[in-house]
Amino acid sequence: MNKFIAVLVLHCFISPAWAEEAKLEKIQVDTSVLAVERGVDTFMNACHGCHSLKYVHYRDLAGFGVNKDKISAWRGDSTLDAAMTSLMSDDAAMQSFGKIPPDLSMMTKAREGGNSYLYSYLIGYYLTPEGMTSNHVFPETKMPDALGMSGATDPAQRSEVQAKAHDIVSFLSWAADPHEAERLTLGYYVIGYLIILTLLLYNVMLAVWSKIK
Amino acid sequence: MANKIIQWIDRRFPLTSFVKHELTGYPTPRNLSYWWNFGFLAGIVLTLQVVTGIFLAMHYKPDASVAFDSIQHIMRDVNYGWLLRFMHSTGASAFFLVIYIHMARTLYYGSYRAPRELMWWTGQGLLLLLMATAFMGYLLPWGQMSFWGATVITNLFRATPFIGDQVVVWLRGDYAVGDDTLTRFFALHYLFPFLIIAGVVVHLVALHTVRSSNPSGIDLADKDNIPFHPYFTSKDFFGLGVFLIAYFTVVFFFPHSMIEAENNIPANPMVTPNHIVPEWYFLPFYAILRSVPNMVGGVAAMFLSVMIFAFMPFLDRSRIPGGARYRPVYRVLFFIFMLDILVLGYVGYYPPTSQTIAIGQVATFYYFGSFLLLPFISKAEDQWLFKKGLPPNIIALIESEAIEKRILPQRRRRGDIT
């Protein structure tokens, strides 16, 4: 029995082999409108050519408070009600990459590690000794190094790419959970209300029970 | 006016006497601890799930081609749709948590023993219905984990003797999990909660026949019973407040912790996820399934691991009242059993390695062993305790309650009490 417990305790400290993946860089997402706005900008230039965002509509951006003129510039001929589908057809994508680039609406929620995963992935590109680009986080990726991390050599350039990756994550994090800010605000009110209510109920209970002590 | 209406109703329906008998006058042991709050909480969570579920069903589309999209529609476009969905997805976990605590309390205090066997068995039936409902509901978002979880679990029915393959096709409505599976799971996911409600009614009728157990394990005489209302309504509502704080903290601040990342990817029959895991509440049973090398044996062990609780009234041979409270050996067994379930849950979560398989097998062995040895252990403990002598306070309690019960009919005849 003791041996069994010992094995068990030891086991808790050994992280299983399958979890040994590239270390993710933990990030704090900037959820401000400005960061999201910069993020959409970068996203439209670097990602939207191939990746769709089918659950997000241009009107959602307007609703969040993104600059209206910018939205009109991005959406071009599409209506404000249109989903932010990609510019590339599925056939063209199959030709270029051998697969259809995944929709990014839920990307920050669809991977273990979420925002940190996405950020680490975007800045995870590097040049192999053979001169090929590869990725620390997702070596099998078919996506080219859209932000140019692997080619960025001097620190200023690298931090510029990192800043862009940060903004993209801010935007996609909002895209995956557009009601997050509302949810958190409402949450504080609900929990505050419940704490007061529960304290009152506690006193009611004490008052009721005092009769029979 | 109100009185007249009530009189009118009372002549046609036993409203006042029902309320008096089952609520305002319903005698409840005064020594119930907070562990007795969880039955009420389970009822509340059931209500929450039914109400949020009905509103979700107004916006959800049970069609494999649009089910995932309709969830996103609920999350993004429906007014407070995100709140409904997070309450429902968190509510599923809350339901199991509350029910597991409710069961653990019953096991700890021996509340399953005579005369409450039917309560325990109706509860067991409700647990099975709850598991089936949760399992079918998990398919509805039509994400990767929904699809592959349903595929793996329905596939287990291949272990049915002789007609295994037919049973699997019958469950799925197709050779593989697909649109037909989704539509039938949706229909049943809407039906089963109402079966649960019917089961709860039976559970409550049985409860009001045998009355609540209590931490002393002795059926207390009238002097130690107090009316359910206002004493336990006030206590239950306070407990509800605490529960809601915890529940809404998850709903508002950590709702995504209840949704696997993999399930935010639409179901794709061509791509198997690296790691198919059931929800946390199925993990111990899943670990037992995987601990048996043979598939049929594994499935049998898994079903038995859920159903074996039903045998507790027969397996526990002790005559000592109060469950684990006055039974040191049983208490130790209880806590090791709880630990064992946590170990199984841990093993069930991780992909099998030689190490986790070994731990899982030991834990599975212990799981069944503790049930199978219980008759002998409880009998031996019973004899040991009676030989050693029960603690004086419990002897005093048993005696005073016996006297109380003897004089009760006399006092009733004299008209001291009604």
GROMACS .gro file of C-alpha atoms in nm, chain A residues 1 4 7-8 11-12 14 16 18 54-57 59-60 105-106 109-112 175-179 182-184 186-188 190-191 194-195 198 201-202 204-205 208-209 211-213, chain B residues 30 34 68-69 72 75-77 80 82-83 86 226 230-232 234-235 237-238 241-242 244-245 248-249 251-253 255-256 260-262 264-265 275 343 346 350-351 355-356 359 362-363:
model
   92
    1MET     CA    1   0.000   0.000   0.000
    4PHE     CA    2   0.150   0.229  -0.420
    7VAL     CA    3   0.440   0.562  -0.687
    8LEU     CA    4   0.129   0.770  -0.707
   11HIS     CA    5   0.376   1.016  -1.065
   12CYS     CA    6   0.217   1.350  -0.991
   14ILE     CA    7   0.652   1.352  -1.354
   16PRO     CA    8   0.391   1.260  -1.893
   18TRP     CA    9   0.320   1.339  -2.441
   54LYS     CA   10  -1.682   3.326  -4.082
   55TYR     CA   11  -1.852   3.384  -3.746
   56VAL     CA   12  -1.745   3.748  -3.730
   57HIS     CA   13  -1.933   4.012  -3.926
   59ARG     CA   14  -2.093   4.502  -3.811
   60ASP     CA   15  -1.951   4.324  -3.502
  105SER     CA   16  -1.307   3.268  -3.553
  106MET     CA   17  -1.251   3.028  -3.264
  109LYS     CA   18  -1.029   2.880  -2.793
  110ALA     CA   19  -0.965   2.581  -3.017
  111ARG     CA   20  -0.610   2.506  -2.900
  112GLU     CA   21  -0.475   2.403  -2.564
  175ALA     CA   22  -1.325   3.741  -3.220
  176ALA     CA   23  -1.352   3.408  -3.038
  177ASP     CA   24  -1.531   3.554  -2.737
  178PRO     CA   25  -1.685   3.887  -2.839
  179HIS     CA   26  -1.898   3.917  -2.526
  182GLU     CA   27  -1.969   4.237  -2.110
  183ARG     CA   28  -1.955   3.899  -1.937
  184LEU     CA   29  -1.688   4.008  -1.690
  186LEU     CA   30  -2.200   4.161  -1.557
  187GLY     CA   31  -2.020   3.893  -1.356
  188TYR     CA   32  -1.901   4.142  -1.092
  190VAL     CA   33  -2.406   3.924  -1.026
  191ILE     CA   34  -2.150   3.797  -0.777
  194LEU     CA   35  -2.531   3.715  -0.468
  195ILE     CA   36  -2.286   3.782  -0.184
  198THR     CA   37  -2.637   3.516   0.073
  201LEU     CA   38  -3.013   3.461   0.381
  202TYR     CA   39  -2.753   3.361   0.640
  204VAL     CA   40  -3.252   3.491   0.807
  205MET     CA   41  -3.140   3.138   0.883
  208VAL     CA   42  -3.515   3.139   1.231
  209TRP     CA   43  -3.296   2.887   1.410
  211LYS     CA   44  -3.605   3.017   1.815
  212ILE     CA   45  -3.524   2.655   1.890
  213LYS     CA   46  -3.177   2.671   2.041
  243ARG     CA   47  -3.299   1.898   1.362
  247TYR     CA   48  -2.489   2.108   0.554
  281PHE     CA   49  -2.187   2.395  -3.483
  282ASP     CA   50  -2.284   2.719  -3.657
  285GLN     CA   51  -2.190   3.013  -3.255
  288MET     CA   52  -2.289   3.259  -2.849
  289ARG     CA   53  -2.264   3.571  -3.064
  290ASP     CA   54  -2.598   3.693  -3.192
  293TYR     CA   55  -2.756   3.676  -2.370
  295TRP     CA   56  -2.366   3.322  -2.428
  296LEU     CA   57  -2.509   3.335  -2.077
  299PHE     CA   58  -2.240   2.891  -2.037
  439ILE     CA   59  -3.868   2.019   1.357
  443PRO     CA   60  -3.908   2.760   0.808
  444TYR     CA   61  -3.603   2.582   0.950
  445PHE     CA   62  -3.480   2.390   0.652
  447SER     CA   63  -3.402   2.896   0.541
  448LYS     CA   64  -3.104   2.662   0.561
  450PHE     CA   65  -3.181   2.889   0.069
  451PHE     CA   66  -2.861   2.994   0.244
  454GLY     CA   67  -2.679   3.130  -0.212
  455VAL     CA   68  -2.336   2.978  -0.150
  457LEU     CA   69  -2.490   3.015  -0.677
  458ILE     CA   70  -2.183   3.223  -0.589
  461PHE     CA   71  -2.183   3.195  -1.131
  462THR     CA   72  -1.814   3.256  -1.061
  464VAL     CA   73  -2.017   3.090  -1.550
  465PHE     CA   74  -1.893   3.449  -1.568
  466PHE     CA   75  -1.520   3.422  -1.511
  468PRO     CA   76  -1.674   2.937  -1.849
  469HIS     CA   77  -1.426   2.808  -2.104
  473GLU     CA   78  -1.259   2.128  -2.415
  474ALA     CA   79  -1.047   2.327  -2.662
  475GLU     CA   80  -1.090   2.044  -2.910
  477ASN     CA   81  -1.431   2.441  -3.051
  478ILE     CA   82  -1.328   2.269  -3.374
  488HIS     CA   83  -0.645   1.247  -2.726
  556VAL     CA   84  -0.679   0.839  -0.872
  559TYR     CA   85  -0.648   1.116  -1.293
  563TYR     CA   86  -0.419   1.091  -1.937
  564PRO     CA   87  -0.343   0.881  -2.243
  568GLN     CA   88   0.268   0.348  -1.571
  569THR     CA   89  -0.086   0.489  -1.576
  572ILE     CA   90  -0.191   0.250  -1.145
  575VAL     CA   91  -0.449  -0.127  -0.900
  576ALA     CA   92  -0.711   0.142  -0.847
   0.00000   0.00000   0.00000
